[in-house]
Amino acid sequence: IGKVESYIHEKIEKEKLHFVLLDPDDVSPELASKLAKMSEELGVDAIMIGGSTGAEGEVLDNVVKAIKESSNLPTILFPGSHGGLSKYADALFFMSLLNSTNPFFITGAQALGAFRVKLYGLEPIPMAYLIVEPGETVGWVGDAKPIPRHKPKIAAAYALAGQYLGMRLVYLEAGSGAPSHVPNEMVKIVKSVLDVPLIVGGGIRSYEDAKEVAMAGADIIVTGTAIEKAGSLEEAEKRLRSIIKGVKEVKP
Ligand code: 1GP
């Protein structure tokens, strides 16, 4: 187990975690730098970097570099495919979209990226990635068969399969910008079968959202859009403060 994963494990014993996702396709290096600095000051636990469309190459590298220069938070890549790798990050979620209908997103992109992960010295953290309705862009791009919102047992079965396949994290994803987050009932049932940490993201944008998802059993709450599209730094700070409050008020 590498440095970033150990950091997550140690922290998770004591508190619920909040990760901010920055998509280089939506934020400039300048904005990413400011948001990362603010995130660290306000108590965010790590920065995830990635996206389904265009978070690659120089665009990705420049955002990762800007984040590294302005904060000491761990940087974790959240790649849409083998294109989403940057040598400037600390770690990556080595994720498999288990409910994709396309083997490219289950094992293909992973094979194409594997040598570069090794060459760059990135810390891979194996993760089962599950798309829940509506799934938004990542559901469409990833050829997912999204898990119906009222079928928590399907989500639990996939999550447990992920754990038994050796994945050390499970991520329930409603899709970036989803009108509502993964249902609390689904989070609860998935958490009840798992021994590995559970990450939940997509459509979480307020104190209430963050708090109820944490209470339902998420160990790590991810927010992207709420911060990226706040419109101003003042508004981003306001939103970030309330989301962090919601996450941290819930004890493990
Ligand atoms: C998307 O789960 C993340 O991959 C975050 O979603 O942008 O809706 O916060 P939002």
Coordinates of N, CA and C and ligand atoms in Angstrom, one line a residue:
I1 N 0.8 -1.2 0.0 CA 0.0 0.0 0.0 C 0.9 1.3 0.0
G2 N 0.6 2.2 -0.9 CA 1.4 3.4 -1.0 C 1.0 4.5 -0.1
K3 N 1.7 5.6 -0.3 CA 1.5 6.8 0.6 C 0.1 7.4 0.7
V4 N -0.4 7.6 -0.5 CA -1.8 8.2 -0.5 C -2.8 7.3 0.0
E5 N -2.7 6.0 -0.3 CA -3.7 5.1 0.2 C -3.6 5.0 1.8
S6 N -2.4 5.0 2.3 CA -2.2 4.9 3.7 C -2.8 6.2 4.4
Y7 N -2.5 7.3 3.7 CA -3.1 8.6 4.2 C -4.6 8.5 4.3
I8 N -5.2 7.9 3.3 CA -6.7 7.8 3.3 C -7.1 6.8 4.4
H9 N -6.4 5.7 4.6 CA -6.8 4.8 5.6 C -6.7 5.3 7.0
E10 N -5.6 6.1 7.2 CA -5.4 6.6 8.6 C -6.5 7.6 8.9
K11 N -6.8 8.5 7.9 CA -7.8 9.6 8.2 C -9.2 9.0 8.3
I12 N -9.5 8.0 7.6 CA -10.9 7.5 7.5 C -11.3 6.8 8.9
E13 N -10.3 6.5 9.7 CA -10.6 5.9 11.0 C -11.3 7.0 11.9
K14 N -10.9 8.2 11.7 CA -11.3 9.3 12.6 C -12.4 10.2 12.0
E15 N -12.5 10.3 10.7 CA -13.5 11.3 10.2 C -13.9 10.8 8.8
K16 N -15.0 11.4 8.3 CA -15.5 11.3 7.0 C -14.6 12.2 6.1
L17 N -14.3 11.8 4.9 CA -13.4 12.7 4.0 C -14.2 13.3 2.9
H18 N -13.6 14.5 2.5 CA -14.2 15.2 1.4 C -13.1 15.5 0.3
F19 N -13.3 15.0 -0.9 CA -12.4 15.2 -2.0 C -13.1 16.1 -3.0
V20 N -12.3 17.1 -3.5 CA -12.8 18.0 -4.5 C -12.2 17.5 -5.8
L21 N -13.2 17.4 -6.8 CA -12.8 16.9 -8.2 C -12.7 18.2 -9.1
L22 N -11.5 18.3 -9.7 CA -11.4 19.4 -10.7 C -11.2 18.7 -12.1
D23 N -12.0 19.2 -13.0 CA -11.9 18.7 -14.4 C -11.2 19.7 -15.3
P24 N -10.0 19.3 -15.7 CA -9.2 20.2 -16.5 C -9.9 20.7 -17.8
D25 N -10.9 20.1 -18.2 CA -11.7 20.5 -19.3 C -12.6 21.7 -18.9
D26 N -12.8 21.9 -17.6 CA -13.7 23.0 -17.1 C -13.0 24.1 -16.4
V27 N -11.8 23.8 -15.8 CA -11.1 24.8 -15.1 C -9.7 25.0 -15.6
S28 N -9.3 26.3 -15.7 CA -8.0 26.7 -16.1 C -7.0 26.4 -15.0
P29 N -5.7 26.3 -15.4 CA -4.7 26.1 -14.3 C -4.8 27.2 -13.3
E30 N -5.1 28.4 -13.7 CA -5.2 29.6 -12.7 C -6.3 29.3 -11.7
L31 N -7.4 29.0 -12.2 CA -8.6 28.7 -11.3 C -8.3 27.5 -10.4
A32 N -7.8 26.4 -11.1 CA -7.5 25.2 -10.3 C -6.5 25.5 -9.1
S33 N -5.6 26.3 -9.4 CA -4.6 26.7 -8.4 C -5.3 27.4 -7.2
K34 N -6.2 28.3 -7.5 CA -6.9 29.1 -6.5 C -7.8 28.1 -5.7
L35 N -8.5 27.3 -6.4 CA -9.5 26.4 -5.8 C -8.8 25.3 -4.9
A36 N -7.6 24.9 -5.3 CA -6.8 23.9 -4.5 C -6.3 24.5 -3.3
K37 N -5.8 25.8 -3.4 CA -5.3 26.5 -2.2 C -6.5 26.7 -1.2
M38 N -7.6 27.1 -1.7 CA -8.8 27.3 -0.8 C -9.2 26.0 -0.2
S39 N -9.2 24.9 -1.0 CA -9.6 23.6 -0.5 C -8.8 23.2 0.7
E40 N -7.5 23.4 0.5 CA -6.6 23.0 1.6 C -6.8 23.8 2.9
E41 N -7.0 25.1 2.7 CA -7.3 26.0 3.8 C -8.6 25.6 4.6
L42 N -9.6 25.2 3.8 CA -10.9 25.0 4.4 C -11.0 23.5 4.9
G43 N -10.1 22.7 4.6 CA -10.2 21.3 5.2 C -10.6 20.2 4.3
V44 N -10.4 20.4 3.0 CA -10.6 19.3 2.0 C -9.5 18.3 2.2
D45 N -9.7 17.0 2.0 CA -8.7 16.0 2.3 C -7.8 15.6 1.1
A46 N -8.3 15.8 -0.1 CA -7.5 15.5 -1.3 C -8.2 16.1 -2.5
I47 N -7.4 16.2 -3.6 CA -7.9 16.8 -4.9 C -7.8 15.7 -5.9
M48 N -9.0 15.4 -6.5 CA -9.0 14.5 -7.6 C -9.0 15.3 -8.9
I49 N -8.3 14.8 -10.0 CA -8.2 15.5 -11.2 C -8.6 14.6 -12.4
G50 N -9.6 15.0 -13.2 CA -9.9 14.1 -14.3 C -11.3 14.5 -14.9
G51 N -11.7 13.8 -15.9 CA -13.0 14.0 -16.6 C -13.1 13.1 -17.7
S52 N -14.3 13.1 -18.3 CA -14.6 12.1 -19.4 C -14.2 12.6 -20.8
T53 N -14.1 14.0 -20.9 CA -13.8 14.5 -22.2 C -12.7 15.6 -22.1
G54 N -11.6 15.3 -22.7 CA -10.6 16.3 -22.9 C -9.6 16.5 -21.7
A55 N -9.7 15.7 -20.7 CA -8.7 15.9 -19.5 C -7.5 15.1 -19.8
E56 N -6.7 15.5 -20.8 CA -5.6 14.8 -21.3 C -4.4 15.7 -21.6
G57 N -3.2 15.0 -21.8 CA -2.0 15.7 -22.3 C -1.7 17.0 -21.5
E58 N -1.3 18.0 -22.3 CA -0.8 19.3 -21.7 C -1.9 20.0 -20.9
V59 N -3.1 19.9 -21.3 CA -4.2 20.5 -20.5 C -4.3 19.9 -19.1
L60 N -4.2 18.6 -19.1 CA -4.2 17.9 -17.8 C -2.9 18.2 -17.0
D61 N -1.7 18.1 -17.6 CA -0.4 18.3 -17.0 C -0.4 19.7 -16.3
N62 N -0.9 20.7 -17.1 CA -0.8 22.1 -16.6 C -1.7 22.3 -15.3
V63 N -2.9 21.7 -15.3 CA -3.7 21.8 -14.1 C -3.1 21.0 -12.9
V64 N -2.6 19.9 -13.2 CA -2.0 19.1 -12.1 C -0.8 19.9 -11.5
K65 N 0.1 20.5 -12.4 CA 1.2 21.3 -11.9 C 0.8 22.5 -11.1
A66 N -0.3 23.1 -11.6 CA -0.8 24.3 -10.9 C -1.3 24.0 -9.5
I67 N -1.9 22.8 -9.4 CA -2.5 22.4 -8.1 C -1.3 22.0 -7.1
K68 N -0.3 21.3 -7.7 CA 0.8 20.9 -6.8 C 1.6 22.2 -6.3
E69 N 1.6 23.2 -7.1 CA 2.3 24.4 -6.7 C 1.6 25.2 -5.6
S70 N 0.3 25.1 -5.6 CA -0.5 25.9 -4.7 C -1.0 25.2 -3.4
S71 N -0.9 23.9 -3.4 CA -1.3 23.2 -2.2 C -0.5 22.0 -1.9
N72 N -0.6 21.5 -0.7 CA 0.1 20.2 -0.3 C -0.8 19.0 -0.2
L73 N -2.0 19.2 -0.7 CA -3.0 18.1 -0.6 C -2.6 17.0 -1.6
P74 N -2.9 15.7 -1.3 CA -2.6 14.7 -2.2 C -3.4 14.9 -3.5
T75 N -2.7 14.6 -4.7 CA -3.4 14.8 -6.0 C -3.6 13.4 -6.5
I76 N -4.9 13.1 -6.8 CA -5.2 11.7 -7.3 C -5.9 11.9 -8.6
L77 N -5.3 11.2 -9.6 CA -6.0 11.2 -11.0 C -7.2 10.4 -11.0
F78 N -8.2 10.9 -11.8 CA -9.5 10.2 -11.9 C -9.7 10.1 -13.4
P79 N -9.0 9.1 -14.0 CA -8.9 9.1 -15.5 C -10.2 8.6 -16.2
G80 N -10.6 9.2 -17.3 CA -11.7 8.7 -18.1 C -11.2 7.5 -19.0
S81 N -9.9 7.4 -19.2 CA -9.3 6.4 -20.0 C -7.8 6.4 -19.8
H82 N -7.1 5.7 -20.6 CA -5.6 5.7 -20.5 C -5.0 7.1 -20.8
G83 N -5.8 7.9 -21.4 CA -5.4 9.3 -21.8 C -5.2 10.1 -20.5
G84 N -5.9 9.8 -19.4 CA -6.0 10.7 -18.3 C -4.9 10.5 -17.3
L85 N -3.6 10.3 -17.8 CA -2.5 10.1 -16.9 C -1.5 11.3 -17.0
S86 N -1.0 11.7 -15.8 CA -0.1 12.8 -15.8 C 1.0 12.4 -14.8
K87 N 2.3 12.6 -15.2 CA 3.4 12.3 -14.3 C 3.5 13.2 -13.1
Y88 N 2.8 14.3 -13.1 CA 2.9 15.3 -12.0 C 2.0 14.9 -10.8
A89 N 1.1 14.0 -11.0 CA 0.2 13.7 -9.8 C 0.9 12.7 -8.9
D90 N 0.3 12.5 -7.7 CA 0.8 11.6 -6.7 C 0.3 10.2 -6.9
A91 N -1.0 10.1 -7.2 CA -1.6 8.7 -7.3 C -2.7 8.7 -8.4
L92 N -3.2 7.5 -8.6 CA -4.4 7.5 -9.5 C -5.4 6.4 -9.0
F93 N -6.6 6.7 -9.2 CA -7.6 5.7 -9.0 C -7.5 4.8 -10.2
F94 N -7.0 3.5 -10.0 CA -6.8 2.6 -11.1 C -8.2 1.9 -11.1
M95 N -9.1 2.5 -11.9 CA -10.5 2.1 -11.8 C -11.0 1.3 -13.0
S96 N -11.9 0.4 -12.6 CA -12.6 -0.4 -13.7 C -14.1 -0.1 -13.6
L97 N -14.7 0.3 -14.7 CA -16.1 0.6 -14.7 C -16.8 -0.8 -14.8
L98 N -17.1 -1.3 -13.7 CA -17.6 -2.7 -13.7 C -18.9 -2.9 -14.4
N99 N -19.8 -1.9 -14.4 CA -21.1 -2.1 -15.1 C -21.1 -1.4 -16.5
S100 N -19.9 -1.4 -17.1 CA -19.9 -1.0 -18.5 C -20.3 -2.2 -19.4
T101 N -20.8 -1.9 -20.6 CA -21.1 -3.0 -21.5 C -19.9 -3.2 -22.5
N102 N -18.9 -2.3 -22.3 CA -17.8 -2.3 -23.2 C -16.5 -2.7 -22.5
P103 N -15.8 -3.8 -22.9 CA -14.6 -4.2 -22.2 C -13.5 -3.2 -22.2
F104 N -13.6 -2.2 -23.1 CA -12.5 -1.2 -23.1 C -12.5 -0.5 -21.7
F105 N -13.7 -0.2 -21.1 CA -13.7 0.5 -19.9 C -13.6 -0.4 -18.6
I106 N -13.5 -1.7 -18.9 CA -13.4 -2.6 -17.7 C -11.9 -3.0 -17.6
T107 N -11.3 -3.4 -18.7 CA -9.9 -3.8 -18.7 C -9.0 -3.2 -19.8
G108 N -9.6 -2.7 -20.9 CA -8.9 -2.3 -22.1 C -8.0 -1.0 -21.8
A109 N -8.7 0.0 -21.3 CA -7.9 1.3 -21.1 C -6.9 1.0 -20.0
Q110 N -7.2 0.1 -19.0 CA -6.3 -0.2 -17.9 C -5.0 -0.8 -18.5
A111 N -5.1 -1.7 -19.5 CA -4.0 -2.3 -20.1 C -3.2 -1.3 -20.9
L112 N -3.9 -0.5 -21.6 CA -3.2 0.6 -22.4 C -2.4 1.6 -21.5
G113 N -2.9 1.8 -20.3 CA -2.3 2.8 -19.4 C -1.2 2.2 -18.5
A114 N -1.2 0.9 -18.3 CA -0.4 0.3 -17.2 C 1.1 0.6 -17.3
F115 N 1.7 0.5 -18.5 CA 3.1 0.8 -18.5 C 3.4 2.2 -18.2
R116 N 2.5 3.1 -18.5 CA 2.8 4.5 -18.3 C 2.6 4.8 -16.8
V117 N 1.7 4.1 -16.1 CA 1.6 4.3 -14.6 C 2.9 3.9 -14.0
K118 N 3.5 2.8 -14.4 CA 4.8 2.3 -13.9 C 5.9 3.3 -14.2
L119 N 6.0 3.7 -15.4 CA 7.0 4.7 -15.9 C 7.0 6.0 -15.1
Y120 N 5.8 6.5 -14.9 CA 5.6 7.8 -14.2 C 5.7 7.7 -12.7
G121 N 5.8 6.4 -12.2 CA 5.8 6.2 -10.7 C 4.6 6.6 -10.0
L122 N 3.4 6.6 -10.7 CA 2.2 6.9 -10.0 C 1.7 5.8 -9.1
E123 N 1.1 6.2 -8.0 CA 0.6 5.2 -7.0 C -0.8 4.7 -7.5
P124 N -0.9 3.5 -7.9 CA -2.2 3.0 -8.4 C -3.1 2.5 -7.2
I125 N -4.3 3.0 -7.1 CA -5.2 2.6 -6.1 C -6.4 1.9 -6.7
P126 N -6.4 0.5 -6.7 CA -7.5 -0.2 -7.4 C -8.9 0.1 -6.9
M127 N -9.8 0.4 -7.8 CA -11.1 0.9 -7.4 C -12.2 0.4 -8.4
A128 N -13.3 -0.1 -7.8 CA -14.4 -0.5 -8.5 C -15.3 0.7 -8.8
Y129 N -15.6 1.0 -10.0 CA -16.3 2.2 -10.3 C -17.7 1.8 -10.9
L130 N -18.8 2.3 -10.2 CA -20.1 1.8 -10.6 C -21.0 3.1 -10.9
I131 N -21.6 3.0 -12.1 CA -22.4 4.1 -12.5 C -23.9 3.8 -12.2
V132 N -24.5 4.8 -11.5 CA -25.9 4.7 -11.1 C -26.7 5.7 -11.9
E133 N -27.9 5.5 -12.2 CA -28.7 6.4 -13.0 C -28.7 7.8 -12.3
P134 N -28.7 8.9 -13.0 CA -28.8 8.9 -14.5 C -27.4 8.7 -15.2
G135 N -26.3 8.8 -14.5 CA -25.0 8.6 -15.1 C -24.4 9.7 -15.9
E136 N -25.2 10.6 -16.4 CA -24.7 11.8 -17.1 C -23.6 11.5 -18.1
T137 N -22.7 12.4 -18.3 CA -21.7 12.2 -19.4 C -20.9 10.9 -19.3
V138 N -20.4 10.6 -18.1 CA -19.6 9.4 -17.9 C -20.3 8.1 -18.2
G139 N -21.6 8.1 -17.9 CA -22.4 7.0 -18.2 C -22.6 6.7 -19.7
W140 N -22.7 7.8 -20.4 CA -22.8 7.7 -21.9 C -21.5 7.3 -22.5
V141 N -20.5 8.1 -22.1 CA -19.1 7.8 -22.7 C -18.6 6.4 -22.3
G142 N -18.9 6.0 -21.1 CA -18.4 4.7 -20.6 C -19.3 3.5 -21.0
D143 N -20.2 3.7 -21.9 CA -21.1 2.6 -22.3 C -21.6 1.8 -21.1
A144 N -22.0 2.6 -20.1 CA -22.5 1.9 -18.9 C -24.0 1.4 -19.1
K145 N -24.3 0.4 -18.3 CA -25.7 0.0 -18.1 C -26.0 0.5 -16.7
P146 N -26.5 1.8 -16.6 CA -26.6 2.4 -15.3 C -27.5 1.6 -14.3
I147 N -27.0 1.5 -13.1 CA -27.8 0.8 -12.1 C -29.1 1.6 -11.8
P148 N -30.3 1.0 -11.9 CA -31.5 1.7 -11.6 C -31.5 2.2 -10.1
R149 N -32.0 3.4 -10.0 CA -31.9 4.1 -8.6 C -32.7 3.3 -7.6
H150 N -33.7 2.6 -8.0 CA -34.5 1.9 -7.0 C -34.1 0.4 -6.8
K151 N -32.9 0.1 -7.3 CA -32.4 -1.3 -7.2 C -31.1 -1.3 -6.4
P152 N -31.1 -1.0 -5.1 CA -29.8 -0.9 -4.4 C -29.1 -2.3 -4.3
K153 N -29.9 -3.4 -4.4 CA -29.2 -4.7 -4.3 C -28.3 -5.0 -5.5
I154 N -28.7 -4.4 -6.6 CA -27.8 -4.6 -7.8 C -26.5 -3.9 -7.5
A155 N -26.6 -2.7 -7.0 CA -25.4 -1.9 -6.6 C -24.5 -2.7 -5.6
A156 N -25.2 -3.2 -4.6 CA -24.4 -4.0 -3.6 C -23.7 -5.2 -4.1
A157 N -24.4 -5.9 -5.1 CA -23.8 -7.1 -5.7 C -22.5 -6.7 -6.5
Y158 N -22.6 -5.6 -7.2 CA -21.5 -5.2 -8.0 C -20.3 -4.7 -7.1
A159 N -20.7 -4.0 -6.0 CA -19.7 -3.5 -5.1 C -19.0 -4.6 -4.4
L160 N -19.7 -5.6 -4.0 CA -19.1 -6.8 -3.3 C -18.2 -7.6 -4.3
A161 N -18.7 -7.7 -5.5 CA -17.9 -8.4 -6.5 C -16.6 -7.6 -6.7
G162 N -16.7 -6.3 -6.7 CA -15.4 -5.5 -6.9 C -14.5 -5.8 -5.7
Q163 N -15.0 -5.8 -4.5 CA -14.1 -6.1 -3.4 C -13.5 -7.5 -3.5
Y164 N -14.3 -8.5 -3.9 CA -13.8 -9.8 -4.0 C -12.8 -10.0 -5.2
L165 N -12.9 -9.1 -6.1 CA -11.9 -9.1 -7.2 C -10.6 -8.4 -6.8
G166 N -10.6 -7.9 -5.6 CA -9.4 -7.3 -5.0 C -9.3 -5.8 -5.1
M167 N -10.4 -5.1 -5.4 CA -10.4 -3.7 -5.5 C -10.5 -3.1 -4.1
R168 N -9.7 -2.1 -3.8 CA -9.6 -1.6 -2.4 C -10.5 -0.4 -2.1
L169 N -11.2 0.1 -3.1 CA -12.2 1.2 -2.9 C -13.4 0.9 -3.9
V170 N -14.5 1.3 -3.4 CA -15.7 1.3 -4.3 C -16.3 2.7 -4.5
Y171 N -16.6 3.1 -5.7 CA -17.1 4.4 -6.0 C -18.5 4.3 -6.6
L172 N -19.5 4.9 -6.0 CA -20.8 5.0 -6.5 C -21.0 6.3 -7.2
E173 N -21.2 6.3 -8.5 CA -21.2 7.6 -9.3 C -22.6 7.8 -9.9
A174 N -23.2 9.0 -9.6 CA -24.5 9.3 -10.3 C -24.2 10.1 -11.6
G175 N -22.9 10.5 -11.7 CA -22.6 11.3 -12.9 C -22.4 12.8 -12.5
S176 N -21.4 13.4 -13.0 CA -21.1 14.8 -12.7 C -22.3 15.7 -13.1
G177 N -22.8 16.5 -12.2 CA -23.9 17.4 -12.5 C -25.3 16.7 -12.5
A178 N -25.3 15.5 -11.9 CA -26.6 14.8 -11.8 C -27.6 15.6 -11.0
P179 N -28.9 15.6 -11.4 CA -29.9 16.4 -10.7 C -30.1 15.9 -9.2
S180 N -29.9 14.6 -9.0 CA -29.8 14.2 -7.6 C -28.8 13.2 -7.4
H181 N -28.2 13.1 -6.2 CA -27.1 12.2 -5.9 C -27.6 10.8 -5.8
V182 N -26.7 9.8 -5.6 CA -27.0 8.4 -5.4 C -28.0 8.3 -4.2
P183 N -29.1 7.6 -4.3 CA -30.1 7.5 -3.2 C -29.4 7.0 -1.9
N184 N -29.9 7.6 -0.8 CA -29.3 7.3 0.5 C -29.5 5.8 0.8
E185 N -30.6 5.3 0.4 CA -30.9 3.9 0.7 C -29.9 3.0 0.0
M186 N -29.5 3.4 -1.2 CA -28.5 2.6 -2.0 C -27.1 2.7 -1.3
V187 N -26.8 3.9 -0.9 CA -25.5 4.1 -0.2 C -25.5 3.2 1.1
K188 N -26.6 3.1 1.8 CA -26.7 2.4 3.0 C -26.5 0.9 2.8
I189 N -27.2 0.4 1.8 CA -27.1 -1.1 1.5 C -25.8 -1.5 1.0
V190 N -25.2 -0.7 0.1 CA -23.9 -1.0 -0.4 C -22.9 -1.0 0.7
K191 N -22.9 0.0 1.6 CA -22.0 0.1 2.7 C -22.1 -1.1 3.6
S192 N -23.3 -1.6 3.8 CA -23.5 -2.7 4.7 C -22.9 -4.0 4.3
V193 N -22.6 -4.1 3.0 CA -21.9 -5.4 2.5 C -20.4 -5.3 2.4
L194 N -19.9 -4.0 2.5 CA -18.5 -3.8 2.1 C -17.6 -3.7 3.3
D195 N -16.3 -4.2 3.1 CA -15.3 -4.0 4.1 C -14.3 -2.9 3.7
V196 N -14.3 -2.6 2.4 CA -13.4 -1.5 1.9 C -14.2 -0.2 1.9
P197 N -13.4 0.9 1.9 CA -14.1 2.3 1.9 C -15.0 2.5 0.7
L198 N -16.0 3.3 1.0 CA -17.0 3.6 -0.1 C -16.9 5.1 -0.4
I199 N -16.8 5.4 -1.7 CA -16.8 6.8 -2.2 C -18.1 7.1 -2.9
V200 N -18.7 8.2 -2.7 CA -19.9 8.6 -3.4 C -19.8 10.0 -4.0
G201 N -20.2 10.1 -5.3 CA -20.1 11.4 -6.0 C -21.2 11.5 -7.0
G202 N -21.3 12.7 -7.5 CA -22.3 13.1 -8.5 C -23.5 13.7 -7.9
G203 N -23.7 15.0 -8.2 CA -24.9 15.7 -7.8 C -25.0 16.1 -6.3
I204 N -23.9 16.0 -5.6 CA -23.8 16.5 -4.2 C -23.4 18.0 -4.3
R205 N -24.3 18.8 -3.8 CA -24.0 20.3 -4.0 C -24.3 21.1 -2.8
S206 N -24.8 20.5 -1.6 CA -25.1 21.3 -0.5 C -24.7 20.7 0.8
Y207 N -24.8 21.4 1.9 CA -24.6 20.9 3.2 C -25.5 19.7 3.5
E208 N -26.8 19.8 3.1 CA -27.7 18.7 3.4 C -27.4 17.4 2.6
D209 N -27.1 17.6 1.3 CA -26.7 16.5 0.4 C -25.5 15.8 1.0
A210 N -24.4 16.6 1.4 CA -23.2 16.0 1.9 C -23.5 15.2 3.2
K211 N -24.2 15.8 4.1 CA -24.5 15.2 5.4 C -25.3 13.9 5.2
E212 N -26.3 13.9 4.4 CA -27.1 12.7 4.3 C -26.4 11.6 3.6
V213 N -25.5 11.9 2.7 CA -24.8 10.8 2.0 C -23.7 10.2 3.0
A214 N -23.1 11.1 3.8 CA -22.2 10.7 4.8 C -22.9 9.8 5.9
M215 N -24.1 10.3 6.3 CA -24.9 9.5 7.3 C -25.3 8.2 6.8
A216 N -25.6 8.1 5.5 CA -26.0 6.9 4.9 C -24.9 5.8 4.8
G217 N -23.6 6.3 4.9 CA -22.5 5.4 5.0 C -21.3 5.7 4.1
A218 N -21.4 6.7 3.3 CA -20.2 7.0 2.5 C -19.0 7.4 3.4
D219 N -17.8 6.9 3.0 CA -16.6 7.2 3.8 C -16.0 8.5 3.2
I220 N -16.1 8.6 1.9 CA -15.5 9.8 1.2 C -16.6 10.4 0.3
I221 N -16.8 11.7 0.4 CA -17.8 12.4 -0.4 C -17.0 13.3 -1.5
V222 N -17.4 13.1 -2.7 CA -16.7 13.9 -3.8 C -17.7 15.0 -4.3
T223 N -17.2 16.2 -4.5 CA -17.9 17.2 -5.2 C -17.0 17.9 -6.2
G224 N -17.6 18.1 -7.4 CA -16.9 18.8 -8.5 C -17.7 20.1 -8.9
T225 N -18.8 19.9 -9.6 CA -19.5 21.0 -10.1 C -19.8 22.1 -9.2
A226 N -20.3 21.8 -8.0 CA -20.7 22.8 -7.0 C -19.5 23.9 -6.8
I227 N -18.3 23.4 -6.8 CA -17.2 24.3 -6.6 C -16.7 24.9 -7.9
E228 N -16.6 24.0 -8.9 CA -16.0 24.5 -10.2 C -16.9 25.6 -10.9
K229 N -18.2 25.4 -10.7 CA -19.2 26.3 -11.4 C -19.8 27.3 -10.5
A230 N -19.1 27.6 -9.4 CA -19.7 28.5 -8.4 C -19.8 29.9 -9.0
G231 N -19.0 30.3 -10.0 CA -19.2 31.6 -10.6 C -18.2 32.6 -10.1
S232 N -17.9 32.5 -8.8 CA -16.9 33.4 -8.2 C -16.2 32.7 -7.1
L233 N -15.1 33.2 -6.7 CA -14.3 32.5 -5.6 C -15.1 32.7 -4.3
E234 N -15.8 33.8 -4.1 CA -16.5 34.0 -2.8 C -17.6 32.9 -2.7
E235 N -18.3 32.7 -3.8 CA -19.4 31.7 -3.8 C -18.8 30.3 -3.7
A236 N -17.7 30.0 -4.3 CA -17.0 28.7 -4.2 C -16.7 28.5 -2.7
E237 N -16.1 29.5 -2.1 CA -15.8 29.4 -0.7 C -17.0 29.1 0.2
K238 N -18.0 29.8 0.0 CA -19.3 29.6 0.7 C -19.8 28.2 0.6
R239 N -19.8 27.7 -0.6 CA -20.3 26.3 -0.9 C -19.4 25.3 -0.3
L240 N -18.1 25.5 -0.4 CA -17.1 24.6 0.1 C -17.2 24.4 1.6
R241 N -17.3 25.6 2.3 CA -17.5 25.6 3.7 C -18.7 24.8 4.2
S242 N -19.8 25.0 3.5 CA -21.0 24.3 4.0 C -21.0 22.8 3.6
I243 N -20.4 22.4 2.5 CA -20.3 21.0 2.2 C -19.3 20.3 3.2
I244 N -18.2 20.9 3.5 CA -17.2 20.4 4.4 C -17.9 20.2 5.8
K245 N -18.7 21.2 6.2 CA -19.4 21.1 7.5 C -20.3 19.9 7.5
G246 N -21.0 19.7 6.4 CA -21.9 18.5 6.3 C -21.2 17.2 6.4
V247 N -20.0 17.1 5.8 CA -19.2 15.9 5.8 C -18.7 15.7 7.2
K248 N -18.1 16.7 7.8 CA -17.3 16.5 9.0 C -18.2 16.4 10.2
E249 N -19.5 16.8 10.1 CA -20.4 16.7 11.3 C -20.7 15.2 11.5
V250 N -20.5 14.4 10.5 CA -20.9 13.0 10.7 C -19.6 12.2 11.1
K251 N -19.7 11.5 12.1 CA -18.5 10.7 12.6 C -18.6 9.3 12.1
P252 N -17.4 8.7 11.8 CA -17.4 7.3 11.3 C -18.0 6.3 12.3
Ligands
1GP1 C1 -18.2 13.2 -11.0 O1 -18.7 12.3 -8.9 C2 -18.1 13.4 -9.5 O2 -17.4 12.2 -11.4 C3 -18.5 14.7 -9.0 O3 -19.8 15.1 -9.5 O4 -19.6 17.3 -10.5 O5 -21.9 16.5 -9.7 O6 -20.1 17.1 -8.0 P1 -20.4 16.6 -9.4

